[in-house]
Amino acid sequence: MAQTSIMLAVLAVLLAWPVPVLLARARWAGRDPLTALVLWQSIGLSGGLAMIGAGLVYAVSGISTRFPDGLGRLADMIWHGRLLTDLGPLRLIALAIALILALRLLSVLILSVVQTVRHRRRHRQLLDILSRPSVDHPEARLLDHTAPVAYCLPGPRNTMVLSAGIIDLLSKPELEAVIAHERAHLEWRHDLVILPFVSWHRALPWLRAATVAHQSISTLVEMLADDTAIRTVRPEVLASAIALVGRSEPPAGGFALASTATELRIQRLTSPPRRLAAWNRAVVVLGALALLAVPTVSLIVPFFP
């Protein structure tokens, strides 16, 4: 099992630096954002399992040849107070690092969820006071502000916000494109896609993969919303709206129209790239599944008994 621990540690290192950096630079991701998101999700989950698993497997490698059985013996050692004497200093350190990392990731994820829910609840309360339902766009609330702002607050009570400034700035087709973009965020719950990577970035801000993943996921989610919007509006109209609105920043927990990679999205809308071939998508999805299977299977089957 010591070899399995080394294999998981190597996988964790690869997924913590070179793999995310290479994927962030990959041009094909913009051709198929959904497939790229699947691969990013696999990298994030597999990397977390590998980092935690490497420490746990090494910790139990001295007391069992099978990980599940080793966990049982480890629990028995803890119960009878023999952990410090029977496990050894190196394996005890590995166990502590794995448990601290797991606790850190889980606690930050829970905290992020709680904070996001609170931010959205408070912001909706403010909107109820400061905004009013839009007469021309029933699904949105109108904020009497000169700045061109458009964003949405996903949740049990989906809320789309348009400012008076953006209504004055954009033409009717451009405004419809903005609304279609924000509606896509709400319908597909893109906030749930981004949340794990926001938590990962907060938990491990020093980790290169966490920063790169957060930036890339944000861009891909915006591209997905663009792709949904142009099913009902012309791409050049949406591109024009994005260019006019610029880099508007959403409130905490919200999505803005052009918050990420504005120039890249405009270029993608005005000069649509060739879609990824079906067999390419299949290869990426199968690779994502295989990547996720490696740490999972390694914690169950002793490859090196």
PDB file of C-alpha atoms in Angstrom:
ATOM      1  CA  MET A   1       0.000   0.000   0.000  1.00  0.00           C
ATOM      2  CA  ALA A   2       2.989   2.334   0.344  1.00  0.00           C
ATOM      3  CA  GLN A   3       3.303   2.296  -3.465  1.00  0.00           C
ATOM      4  CA  THR A   4      -0.366   3.192  -3.773  1.00  0.00           C
ATOM      5  CA  SER A   5       0.245   6.153  -1.472  1.00  0.00           C
ATOM      6  CA  ILE A   6       3.119   7.307  -3.698  1.00  0.00           C
ATOM      7  CA  MET A   7       0.949   6.924  -6.793  1.00  0.00           C
ATOM      8  CA  LEU A   8      -1.793   9.033  -5.221  1.00  0.00           C
ATOM      9  CA  ALA A   9       0.743  11.656  -4.126  1.00  0.00           C
ATOM     10  CA  VAL A  10       2.118  11.885  -7.677  1.00  0.00           C
ATOM     11  CA  LEU A  11      -1.428  12.213  -9.035  1.00  0.00           C
ATOM     12  CA  ALA A  12      -2.176  14.952  -6.502  1.00  0.00           C
ATOM     13  CA  VAL A  13       0.930  16.887  -7.558  1.00  0.00           C
ATOM     14  CA  LEU A  14       0.037  16.579 -11.256  1.00  0.00           C
ATOM     15  CA  LEU A  15      -3.522  17.781 -10.620  1.00  0.00           C
ATOM     16  CA  ALA A  16      -2.286  20.610  -8.386  1.00  0.00           C
ATOM     17  CA  TRP A  17      -0.107  22.281 -10.985  1.00  0.00           C
ATOM     18  CA  PRO A  18       0.712  21.098 -14.539  1.00  0.00           C
ATOM     19  CA  VAL A  19      -2.641  19.610 -15.517  1.00  0.00           C
ATOM     20  CA  PRO A  20      -4.814  22.628 -14.525  1.00  0.00           C
ATOM     21  CA  VAL A  21      -2.348  25.056 -16.106  1.00  0.00           C
ATOM     22  CA  LEU A  22      -2.351  23.102 -19.373  1.00  0.00           C
ATOM     23  CA  LEU A  23      -6.145  22.836 -19.400  1.00  0.00           C
ATOM     24  CA  ALA A  24      -6.519  26.557 -18.715  1.00  0.00           C
ATOM     25  CA  ARG A  25      -4.397  27.240 -21.802  1.00  0.00           C
ATOM     26  CA  ALA A  26      -6.171  24.685 -24.001  1.00  0.00           C
ATOM     27  CA  ARG A  27      -7.896  26.373 -26.936  1.00  0.00           C
ATOM     28  CA  TRP A  28     -10.404  23.556 -27.375  1.00  0.00           C
ATOM     29  CA  ALA A  29     -12.124  24.433 -24.062  1.00  0.00           C
ATOM     30  CA  GLY A  30     -13.747  27.473 -25.649  1.00  0.00           C
ATOM     31  CA  ARG A  31     -15.070  25.279 -28.462  1.00  0.00           C
ATOM     32  CA  ASP A  32     -16.983  23.101 -26.000  1.00  0.00           C
ATOM     33  CA  PRO A  33     -17.365  24.729 -22.555  1.00  0.00           C
ATOM     34  CA  LEU A  34     -19.633  21.990 -21.190  1.00  0.00           C
ATOM     35  CA  THR A  35     -17.124  19.223 -21.924  1.00  0.00           C
ATOM     36  CA  ALA A  36     -14.339  21.334 -20.445  1.00  0.00           C
ATOM     37  CA  LEU A  37     -16.420  21.854 -17.301  1.00  0.00           C
ATOM     38  CA  VAL A  38     -16.853  18.086 -16.939  1.00  0.00           C
ATOM     39  CA  LEU A  39     -13.081  17.673 -17.078  1.00  0.00           C
ATOM     40  CA  TRP A  40     -12.532  20.508 -14.581  1.00  0.00           C
ATOM     41  CA  GLN A  41     -15.002  18.917 -12.158  1.00  0.00           C
ATOM     42  CA  SER A  42     -13.145  15.621 -12.459  1.00  0.00           C
ATOM     43  CA  ILE A  43      -9.779  17.303 -11.860  1.00  0.00           C
ATOM     44  CA  GLY A  44     -11.060  19.080  -8.765  1.00  0.00           C
ATOM     45  CA  LEU A  45     -12.667  16.021  -7.185  1.00  0.00           C
ATOM     46  CA  SER A  46      -9.892  13.627  -8.176  1.00  0.00           C
ATOM     47  CA  GLY A  47      -7.215  16.016  -6.928  1.00  0.00           C
ATOM     48  CA  GLY A  48      -8.930  16.371  -3.553  1.00  0.00           C
ATOM     49  CA  LEU A  49      -9.333  12.608  -3.191  1.00  0.00           C
ATOM     50  CA  ALA A  50      -5.720  12.020  -4.205  1.00  0.00           C
ATOM     51  CA  MET A  51      -4.324  14.571  -1.721  1.00  0.00           C
ATOM     52  CA  ILE A  52      -6.367  13.220   1.163  1.00  0.00           C
ATOM     53  CA  GLY A  53      -6.053   9.589   0.080  1.00  0.00           C
ATOM     54  CA  ALA A  54      -2.257   9.692  -0.189  1.00  0.00           C
ATOM     55  CA  GLY A  55      -1.925  10.578   3.483  1.00  0.00           C
ATOM     56  CA  LEU A  56      -4.566   8.131   4.670  1.00  0.00           C
ATOM     57  CA  VAL A  57      -3.205   5.227   2.635  1.00  0.00           C
ATOM     58  CA  TYR A  58       0.329   5.837   3.878  1.00  0.00           C
ATOM     59  CA  ALA A  59      -0.940   6.095   7.454  1.00  0.00           C
ATOM     60  CA  VAL A  60      -2.629   2.666   7.342  1.00  0.00           C
ATOM     61  CA  SER A  61      -0.029   0.964   5.117  1.00  0.00           C
ATOM     62  CA  GLY A  62       1.894  -0.222   8.149  1.00  0.00           C
ATOM     63  CA  ILE A  63      -1.084  -1.964   9.763  1.00  0.00           C
ATOM     64  CA  SER A  64      -2.915  -3.514   6.796  1.00  0.00           C
ATOM     65  CA  THR A  65      -2.591  -4.369   3.100  1.00  0.00           C
ATOM     66  CA  ARG A  66      -6.148  -3.238   2.357  1.00  0.00           C
ATOM     67  CA  PHE A  67      -7.323   0.319   2.854  1.00  0.00           C
ATOM     68  CA  PRO A  68     -10.849  -0.396   4.205  1.00  0.00           C
ATOM     69  CA  ASP A  69      -9.471  -2.946   6.661  1.00  0.00           C
ATOM     70  CA  GLY A  70      -6.726  -0.513   7.640  1.00  0.00           C
ATOM     71  CA  LEU A  71      -9.284   2.166   8.457  1.00  0.00           C
ATOM     72  CA  GLY A  72     -11.061  -0.289  10.754  1.00  0.00           C
ATOM     73  CA  ARG A  73      -7.852  -1.103  12.584  1.00  0.00           C
ATOM     74  CA  LEU A  74      -7.004   2.582  12.762  1.00  0.00           C
ATOM     75  CA  ALA A  75     -10.352   3.310  14.379  1.00  0.00           C
ATOM     76  CA  ASP A  76      -9.723   0.504  16.875  1.00  0.00           C
ATOM     77  CA  MET A  77      -6.313   1.971  17.746  1.00  0.00           C
ATOM     78  CA  ILE A  78      -7.884   5.376  18.331  1.00  0.00           C
ATOM     79  CA  TRP A  79     -10.639   3.828  20.467  1.00  0.00           C
ATOM     80  CA  HIS A  80      -8.139   2.011  22.702  1.00  0.00           C
ATOM     81  CA  GLY A  81      -5.694   4.934  22.863  1.00  0.00           C
ATOM     82  CA  ARG A  82      -2.856   3.153  21.035  1.00  0.00           C
ATOM     83  CA  LEU A  83      -2.549   5.568  18.085  1.00  0.00           C
ATOM     84  CA  LEU A  84       0.559   7.401  19.279  1.00  0.00           C
ATOM     85  CA  THR A  85       2.426   4.248  20.249  1.00  0.00           C
ATOM     86  CA  ASP A  86       1.421   1.839  17.443  1.00  0.00           C
ATOM     87  CA  LEU A  87       1.214   4.021  14.333  1.00  0.00           C
ATOM     88  CA  GLY A  88       4.662   5.604  14.308  1.00  0.00           C
ATOM     89  CA  PRO A  89       5.620   9.287  13.934  1.00  0.00           C
ATOM     90  CA  LEU A  90       5.754   9.497  10.103  1.00  0.00           C
ATOM     91  CA  ARG A  91       2.433   7.754   9.586  1.00  0.00           C
ATOM     92  CA  LEU A  92       0.897   9.804  12.371  1.00  0.00           C
ATOM     93  CA  ILE A  93       2.022  13.009  10.613  1.00  0.00           C
ATOM     94  CA  ALA A  94       0.594  11.756   7.295  1.00  0.00           C
ATOM     95  CA  LEU A  95      -2.699  10.966   9.006  1.00  0.00           C
ATOM     96  CA  ALA A  96      -2.841  14.386  10.633  1.00  0.00           C
ATOM     97  CA  ILE A  97      -2.158  16.178   7.333  1.00  0.00           C
ATOM     98  CA  ALA A  98      -4.862  14.154   5.537  1.00  0.00           C
ATOM     99  CA  LEU A  99      -7.457  14.804   8.248  1.00  0.00           C
ATOM    100  CA  ILE A 100      -6.625  18.521   8.477  1.00  0.00           C
ATOM    101  CA  LEU A 101      -6.862  18.873   4.700  1.00  0.00           C
ATOM    102  CA  ALA A 102     -10.185  17.022   4.558  1.00  0.00           C
ATOM    103  CA  LEU A 103     -11.581  19.103   7.416  1.00  0.00           C
ATOM    104  CA  ARG A 104     -10.336  22.308   5.798  1.00  0.00           C
ATOM    105  CA  LEU A 105     -11.947  21.546   2.416  1.00  0.00           C
ATOM    106  CA  LEU A 106     -15.245  20.408   3.929  1.00  0.00           C
ATOM    107  CA  SER A 107     -15.525  23.272   6.415  1.00  0.00           C
ATOM    108  CA  VAL A 108     -14.753  25.940   3.805  1.00  0.00           C
ATOM    109  CA  LEU A 109     -17.314  24.422   1.444  1.00  0.00           C
ATOM    110  CA  ILE A 110     -19.996  24.514   4.146  1.00  0.00           C
ATOM    111  CA  LEU A 111     -18.992  28.044   5.143  1.00  0.00           C
ATOM    112  CA  SER A 112     -19.132  29.180   1.503  1.00  0.00           C
ATOM    113  CA  VAL A 113     -22.634  27.783   1.120  1.00  0.00           C
ATOM    114  CA  VAL A 114     -23.815  29.479   4.319  1.00  0.00           C
ATOM    115  CA  GLN A 115     -22.223  32.817   3.389  1.00  0.00           C
ATOM    116  CA  THR A 116     -23.640  32.718  -0.133  1.00  0.00           C
ATOM    117  CA  VAL A 117     -27.148  32.007   1.147  1.00  0.00           C
ATOM    118  CA  ARG A 118     -26.871  34.863   3.664  1.00  0.00           C
ATOM    119  CA  HIS A 119     -25.536  37.308   1.066  1.00  0.00           C
ATOM    120  CA  ARG A 120     -28.356  36.489  -1.313  1.00  0.00           C
ATOM    121  CA  ARG A 121     -31.029  36.746   1.369  1.00  0.00           C
ATOM    122  CA  ARG A 122     -29.783  40.142   2.523  1.00  0.00           C
ATOM    123  CA  HIS A 123     -29.424  41.367  -1.037  1.00  0.00           C
ATOM    124  CA  ARG A 124     -32.972  40.290  -1.897  1.00  0.00           C
ATOM    125  CA  GLN A 125     -34.237  42.169   1.141  1.00  0.00           C
ATOM    126  CA  LEU A 126     -32.466  45.296  -0.093  1.00  0.00           C
ATOM    127  CA  LEU A 127     -33.832  44.795  -3.583  1.00  0.00           C
ATOM    128  CA  ASP A 128     -37.363  44.553  -2.218  1.00  0.00           C
ATOM    129  CA  ILE A 129     -36.840  48.041  -0.808  1.00  0.00           C
ATOM    130  CA  LEU A 130     -34.707  49.698  -3.493  1.00  0.00           C
ATOM    131  CA  SER A 131     -36.111  48.163  -6.683  1.00  0.00           C
ATOM    132  CA  ARG A 132     -39.464  47.565  -8.294  1.00  0.00           C
ATOM    133  CA  PRO A 133     -40.859  45.013 -10.750  1.00  0.00           C
ATOM    134  CA  SER A 134     -40.098  45.912 -14.350  1.00  0.00           C
ATOM    135  CA  VAL A 135     -43.211  46.661 -16.406  1.00  0.00           C
ATOM    136  CA  ASP A 136     -41.612  45.735 -19.729  1.00  0.00           C
ATOM    137  CA  HIS A 137     -39.707  42.729 -18.344  1.00  0.00           C
ATOM    138  CA  PRO A 138     -41.837  40.936 -15.707  1.00  0.00           C
ATOM    139  CA  GLU A 139     -39.105  38.460 -14.820  1.00  0.00           C
ATOM    140  CA  ALA A 140     -36.747  41.243 -13.711  1.00  0.00           C
ATOM    141  CA  ARG A 141     -36.617  43.917 -11.059  1.00  0.00           C
ATOM    142  CA  LEU A 142     -35.696  47.464 -12.011  1.00  0.00           C
ATOM    143  CA  LEU A 143     -33.039  49.284 -10.007  1.00  0.00           C
ATOM    144  CA  ASP A 144     -33.116  53.060 -10.315  1.00  0.00           C
ATOM    145  CA  HIS A 145     -29.400  53.580 -10.913  1.00  0.00           C
ATOM    146  CA  THR A 146     -27.515  55.239 -13.770  1.00  0.00           C
ATOM    147  CA  ALA A 147     -24.746  52.609 -13.902  1.00  0.00           C
ATOM    148  CA  PRO A 148     -25.312  49.901 -16.565  1.00  0.00           C
ATOM    149  CA  VAL A 149     -25.847  46.841 -14.400  1.00  0.00           C
ATOM    150  CA  ALA A 150     -27.374  43.427 -15.098  1.00  0.00           C
ATOM    151  CA  TYR A 151     -27.045  40.441 -12.800  1.00  0.00           C
ATOM    152  CA  CYS A 152     -29.003  37.615 -11.252  1.00  0.00           C
ATOM    153  CA  LEU A 153     -29.313  36.022  -7.823  1.00  0.00           C
ATOM    154  CA  PRO A 154     -29.970  32.277  -8.160  1.00  0.00           C
ATOM    155  CA  GLY A 155     -31.804  30.367  -5.478  1.00  0.00           C
ATOM    156  CA  PRO A 156     -35.268  29.253  -4.401  1.00  0.00           C
ATOM    157  CA  ARG A 157     -36.537  32.679  -5.485  1.00  0.00           C
ATOM    158  CA  ASN A 158     -34.618  33.469  -8.666  1.00  0.00           C
ATOM    159  CA  THR A 159     -34.058  37.191  -9.066  1.00  0.00           C
ATOM    160  CA  MET A 160     -32.879  39.096 -12.129  1.00  0.00           C
ATOM    161  CA  VAL A 161     -31.874  42.729 -11.726  1.00  0.00           C
ATOM    162  CA  LEU A 162     -31.645  45.405 -14.416  1.00  0.00           C
ATOM    163  CA  SER A 163     -30.632  48.988 -13.774  1.00  0.00           C
ATOM    164  CA  ALA A 164     -32.162  52.027 -15.401  1.00  0.00           C
ATOM    165  CA  GLY A 165     -28.699  52.745 -16.768  1.00  0.00           C
ATOM    166  CA  ILE A 166     -28.481  49.546 -18.759  1.00  0.00           C
ATOM    167  CA  ILE A 167     -31.990  50.005 -20.176  1.00  0.00           C
ATOM    168  CA  ASP A 168     -31.034  53.499 -21.373  1.00  0.00           C
ATOM    169  CA  LEU A 169     -27.691  52.297 -22.767  1.00  0.00           C
ATOM    170  CA  LEU A 170     -28.768  49.234 -24.740  1.00  0.00           C
ATOM    171  CA  SER A 171     -31.077  48.867 -27.686  1.00  0.00           C
ATOM    172  CA  LYS A 172     -34.109  46.613 -27.305  1.00  0.00           C
ATOM    173  CA  PRO A 173     -32.443  43.596 -29.046  1.00  0.00           C
ATOM    174  CA  GLU A 174     -29.304  44.073 -26.946  1.00  0.00           C
ATOM    175  CA  LEU A 175     -31.345  44.203 -23.754  1.00  0.00           C
ATOM    176  CA  GLU A 176     -33.163  41.018 -24.762  1.00  0.00           C
ATOM    177  CA  ALA A 177     -29.767  39.391 -25.283  1.00  0.00           C
ATOM    178  CA  VAL A 178     -28.702  40.443 -21.777  1.00  0.00           C
ATOM    179  CA  ILE A 179     -31.893  39.009 -20.300  1.00  0.00           C
ATOM    180  CA  ALA A 180     -31.437  35.750 -22.205  1.00  0.00           C
ATOM    181  CA  HIS A 181     -27.892  35.474 -20.842  1.00  0.00           C
ATOM    182  CA  GLU A 182     -28.964  36.044 -17.255  1.00  0.00           C
ATOM    183  CA  ARG A 183     -31.908  33.691 -17.669  1.00  0.00           C
ATOM    184  CA  ALA A 184     -29.479  30.952 -18.716  1.00  0.00           C
ATOM    185  CA  HIS A 185     -27.527  31.422 -15.477  1.00  0.00           C
ATOM    186  CA  LEU A 186     -30.722  31.013 -13.486  1.00  0.00           C
ATOM    187  CA  GLU A 187     -32.167  28.067 -15.406  1.00  0.00           C
ATOM    188  CA  TRP A 188     -28.959  26.022 -15.412  1.00  0.00           C
ATOM    189  CA  ARG A 189     -27.935  26.963 -11.844  1.00  0.00           C
ATOM    190  CA  HIS A 190     -24.419  27.921 -12.835  1.00  0.00           C
ATOM    191  CA  ASP A 191     -23.863  29.082  -9.265  1.00  0.00           C
ATOM    192  CA  LEU A 192     -23.769  25.442  -8.175  1.00  0.00           C
ATOM    193  CA  VAL A 193     -21.112  24.692 -10.799  1.00  0.00           C
ATOM    194  CA  ILE A 194     -18.859  27.481  -9.579  1.00  0.00           C
ATOM    195  CA  LEU A 195     -19.388  27.070  -5.823  1.00  0.00           C
ATOM    196  CA  PRO A 196     -17.040  24.062  -5.275  1.00  0.00           C
ATOM    197  CA  PHE A 197     -14.224  25.883  -7.076  1.00  0.00           C
ATOM    198  CA  VAL A 198     -14.843  29.068  -5.116  1.00  0.00           C
ATOM    199  CA  SER A 199     -14.539  26.973  -1.949  1.00  0.00           C
ATOM    200  CA  TRP A 200     -11.408  25.239  -3.260  1.00  0.00           C
ATOM    201  CA  HIS A 201      -9.820  28.623  -3.986  1.00  0.00           C
ATOM    202  CA  ARG A 202     -10.723  29.943  -0.520  1.00  0.00           C
ATOM    203  CA  ALA A 203      -9.474  26.823   1.228  1.00  0.00           C
ATOM    204  CA  LEU A 204      -6.168  26.631  -0.660  1.00  0.00           C
ATOM    205  CA  PRO A 205      -5.422  30.140  -1.976  1.00  0.00           C
ATOM    206  CA  TRP A 206      -1.722  29.313  -2.260  1.00  0.00           C
ATOM    207  CA  LEU A 207      -2.436  26.390  -4.615  1.00  0.00           C
ATOM    208  CA  ARG A 208      -1.885  27.262  -8.266  1.00  0.00           C
ATOM    209  CA  ALA A 209      -4.577  24.826  -9.423  1.00  0.00           C
ATOM    210  CA  ALA A 210      -7.223  26.426  -7.232  1.00  0.00           C
ATOM    211  CA  THR A 211      -6.619  29.897  -8.671  1.00  0.00           C
ATOM    212  CA  VAL A 212      -6.433  28.731 -12.283  1.00  0.00           C
ATOM    213  CA  ALA A 213      -9.517  26.532 -11.893  1.00  0.00           C
ATOM    214  CA  HIS A 214     -11.594  29.341 -10.384  1.00  0.00           C
ATOM    215  CA  GLN A 215     -10.727  31.713 -13.230  1.00  0.00           C
ATOM    216  CA  SER A 216     -11.272  29.127 -15.948  1.00  0.00           C
ATOM    217  CA  ILE A 217     -14.568  27.863 -14.544  1.00  0.00           C
ATOM    218  CA  SER A 218     -15.920  31.408 -14.314  1.00  0.00           C
ATOM    219  CA  THR A 219     -15.085  32.015 -17.981  1.00  0.00           C
ATOM    220  CA  LEU A 220     -16.554  28.700 -19.129  1.00  0.00           C
ATOM    221  CA  VAL A 221     -19.793  29.327 -17.252  1.00  0.00           C
ATOM    222  CA  GLU A 222     -20.129  32.712 -18.971  1.00  0.00           C
ATOM    223  CA  MET A 223     -19.551  31.004 -22.321  1.00  0.00           C
ATOM    224  CA  LEU A 224     -22.246  28.456 -21.528  1.00  0.00           C
ATOM    225  CA  ALA A 225     -24.703  31.239 -20.776  1.00  0.00           C
ATOM    226  CA  ASP A 226     -23.709  32.916 -24.040  1.00  0.00           C
ATOM    227  CA  ASP A 227     -24.329  29.681 -25.963  1.00  0.00           C
ATOM    228  CA  THR A 228     -27.794  29.367 -24.428  1.00  0.00           C
ATOM    229  CA  ALA A 229     -28.626  33.007 -25.107  1.00  0.00           C
ATOM    230  CA  ILE A 230     -27.728  32.895 -28.812  1.00  0.00           C
ATOM    231  CA  ARG A 231     -30.345  30.216 -29.378  1.00  0.00           C
ATOM    232  CA  THR A 232     -32.900  33.021 -29.192  1.00  0.00           C
ATOM    233  CA  VAL A 233     -30.849  36.139 -30.041  1.00  0.00           C
ATOM    234  CA  ARG A 234     -28.231  36.887 -32.660  1.00  0.00           C
ATOM    235  CA  PRO A 235     -24.602  36.374 -31.510  1.00  0.00           C
ATOM    236  CA  GLU A 236     -23.479  39.782 -32.759  1.00  0.00           C
ATOM    237  CA  VAL A 237     -26.231  41.458 -30.730  1.00  0.00           C
ATOM    238  CA  LEU A 238     -25.069  39.766 -27.528  1.00  0.00           C
ATOM    239  CA  ALA A 239     -21.447  40.630 -28.368  1.00  0.00           C
ATOM    240  CA  SER A 240     -22.446  44.276 -28.797  1.00  0.00           C
ATOM    241  CA  ALA A 241     -24.230  44.257 -25.434  1.00  0.00           C
ATOM    242  CA  ILE A 242     -21.215  42.732 -23.702  1.00  0.00           C
ATOM    243  CA  ALA A 243     -18.919  45.344 -25.235  1.00  0.00           C
ATOM    244  CA  LEU A 244     -21.176  48.197 -24.127  1.00  0.00           C
ATOM    245  CA  VAL A 245     -21.737  46.970 -20.582  1.00  0.00           C
ATOM    246  CA  GLY A 246     -18.047  46.256 -20.044  1.00  0.00           C
ATOM    247  CA  ARG A 247     -16.713  44.626 -16.905  1.00  0.00           C
ATOM    248  CA  SER A 248     -19.601  45.045 -14.501  1.00  0.00           C
ATOM    249  CA  GLU A 249     -19.049  43.457 -11.111  1.00  0.00           C
ATOM    250  CA  PRO A 250     -21.913  41.482  -9.539  1.00  0.00           C
ATOM    251  CA  PRO A 251     -22.752  41.609  -5.836  1.00  0.00           C
ATOM    252  CA  ALA A 252     -21.747  38.730  -3.583  1.00  0.00           C
ATOM    253  CA  GLY A 253     -23.428  35.548  -4.776  1.00  0.00           C
ATOM    254  CA  GLY A 254     -24.562  37.022  -8.088  1.00  0.00           C
ATOM    255  CA  PHE A 255     -23.639  36.650 -11.763  1.00  0.00           C
ATOM    256  CA  ALA A 256     -22.922  39.677 -13.956  1.00  0.00           C
ATOM    257  CA  LEU A 257     -23.268  39.789 -17.707  1.00  0.00           C
ATOM    258  CA  ALA A 258     -19.653  40.467 -18.584  1.00  0.00           C
ATOM    259  CA  SER A 259     -17.719  39.773 -15.415  1.00  0.00           C
ATOM    260  CA  THR A 260     -15.152  37.417 -16.929  1.00  0.00           C
ATOM    261  CA  ALA A 261     -12.958  37.304 -20.067  1.00  0.00           C
ATOM    262  CA  THR A 262     -14.935  39.942 -21.940  1.00  0.00           C
ATOM    263  CA  GLU A 263     -12.670  40.163 -24.984  1.00  0.00           C
ATOM    264  CA  LEU A 264     -12.464  36.396 -25.346  1.00  0.00           C
ATOM    265  CA  ARG A 265     -16.247  36.033 -25.235  1.00  0.00           C
ATOM    266  CA  ILE A 266     -16.806  38.815 -27.759  1.00  0.00           C
ATOM    267  CA  GLN A 267     -14.343  37.207 -30.160  1.00  0.00           C
ATOM    268  CA  ARG A 268     -16.030  33.843 -29.688  1.00  0.00           C
ATOM    269  CA  LEU A 269     -19.448  35.344 -30.498  1.00  0.00           C
ATOM    270  CA  THR A 270     -18.332  37.360 -33.518  1.00  0.00           C
ATOM    271  CA  SER A 271     -16.082  34.614 -34.926  1.00  0.00           C
ATOM    272  CA  PRO A 272     -17.616  31.333 -33.711  1.00  0.00           C
ATOM    273  CA  PRO A 273     -15.022  28.551 -33.352  1.00  0.00           C
ATOM    274  CA  ARG A 274     -15.562  25.148 -34.886  1.00  0.00           C
ATOM    275  CA  ARG A 275     -17.401  22.907 -32.440  1.00  0.00           C
ATOM    276  CA  LEU A 276     -15.522  20.006 -30.911  1.00  0.00           C
ATOM    277  CA  ALA A 277     -16.114  16.754 -32.780  1.00  0.00           C
ATOM    278  CA  ALA A 278     -18.260  14.116 -31.094  1.00  0.00           C
ATOM    279  CA  TRP A 279     -15.386  11.653 -30.791  1.00  0.00           C
ATOM    280  CA  ASN A 280     -13.217  14.361 -29.181  1.00  0.00           C
ATOM    281  CA  ARG A 281     -15.935  15.027 -26.617  1.00  0.00           C
ATOM    282  CA  ALA A 282     -16.211  11.289 -25.927  1.00  0.00           C
ATOM    283  CA  VAL A 283     -12.458  11.021 -25.362  1.00  0.00           C
ATOM    284  CA  VAL A 284     -12.462  13.946 -22.907  1.00  0.00           C
ATOM    285  CA  VAL A 285     -15.469  12.600 -20.964  1.00  0.00           C
ATOM    286  CA  LEU A 286     -13.963   9.103 -20.777  1.00  0.00           C
ATOM    287  CA  GLY A 287     -10.675  10.644 -19.636  1.00  0.00           C
ATOM    288  CA  ALA A 288     -12.522  12.570 -16.925  1.00  0.00           C
ATOM    289  CA  LEU A 289     -14.221   9.398 -15.712  1.00  0.00           C
ATOM    290  CA  ALA A 290     -10.916   7.504 -15.729  1.00  0.00           C
ATOM    291  CA  LEU A 291      -9.226  10.325 -13.831  1.00  0.00           C
ATOM    292  CA  LEU A 292     -11.927  10.215 -11.182  1.00  0.00           C
ATOM    293  CA  ALA A 293     -11.754   6.415 -10.967  1.00  0.00           C
ATOM    294  CA  VAL A 294      -8.016   6.280 -10.187  1.00  0.00           C
ATOM    295  CA  PRO A 295      -8.079   7.621  -6.594  1.00  0.00           C
ATOM    296  CA  THR A 296     -11.465   6.041  -5.912  1.00  0.00           C
ATOM    297  CA  VAL A 297     -10.374   2.552  -6.908  1.00  0.00           C
ATOM    298  CA  SER A 298      -6.978   3.010  -5.262  1.00  0.00           C
ATOM    299  CA  LEU A 299      -8.672   3.454  -1.895  1.00  0.00           C
ATOM    300  CA  ILE A 300     -10.570   0.184  -2.300  1.00  0.00           C
ATOM    301  CA  VAL A 301      -8.366  -2.206  -4.277  1.00  0.00           C
ATOM    302  CA  PRO A 302      -4.746  -2.772  -3.198  1.00  0.00           C
ATOM    303  CA  PHE A 303      -2.867  -2.474  -6.482  1.00  0.00           C
ATOM    304  CA  PHE A 304       0.369  -3.199  -4.651  1.00  0.00           C
ATOM    305  CA  PRO A 305      -0.384  -5.575  -1.780  1.00  0.00           C
TER     306      PRO A 305
END
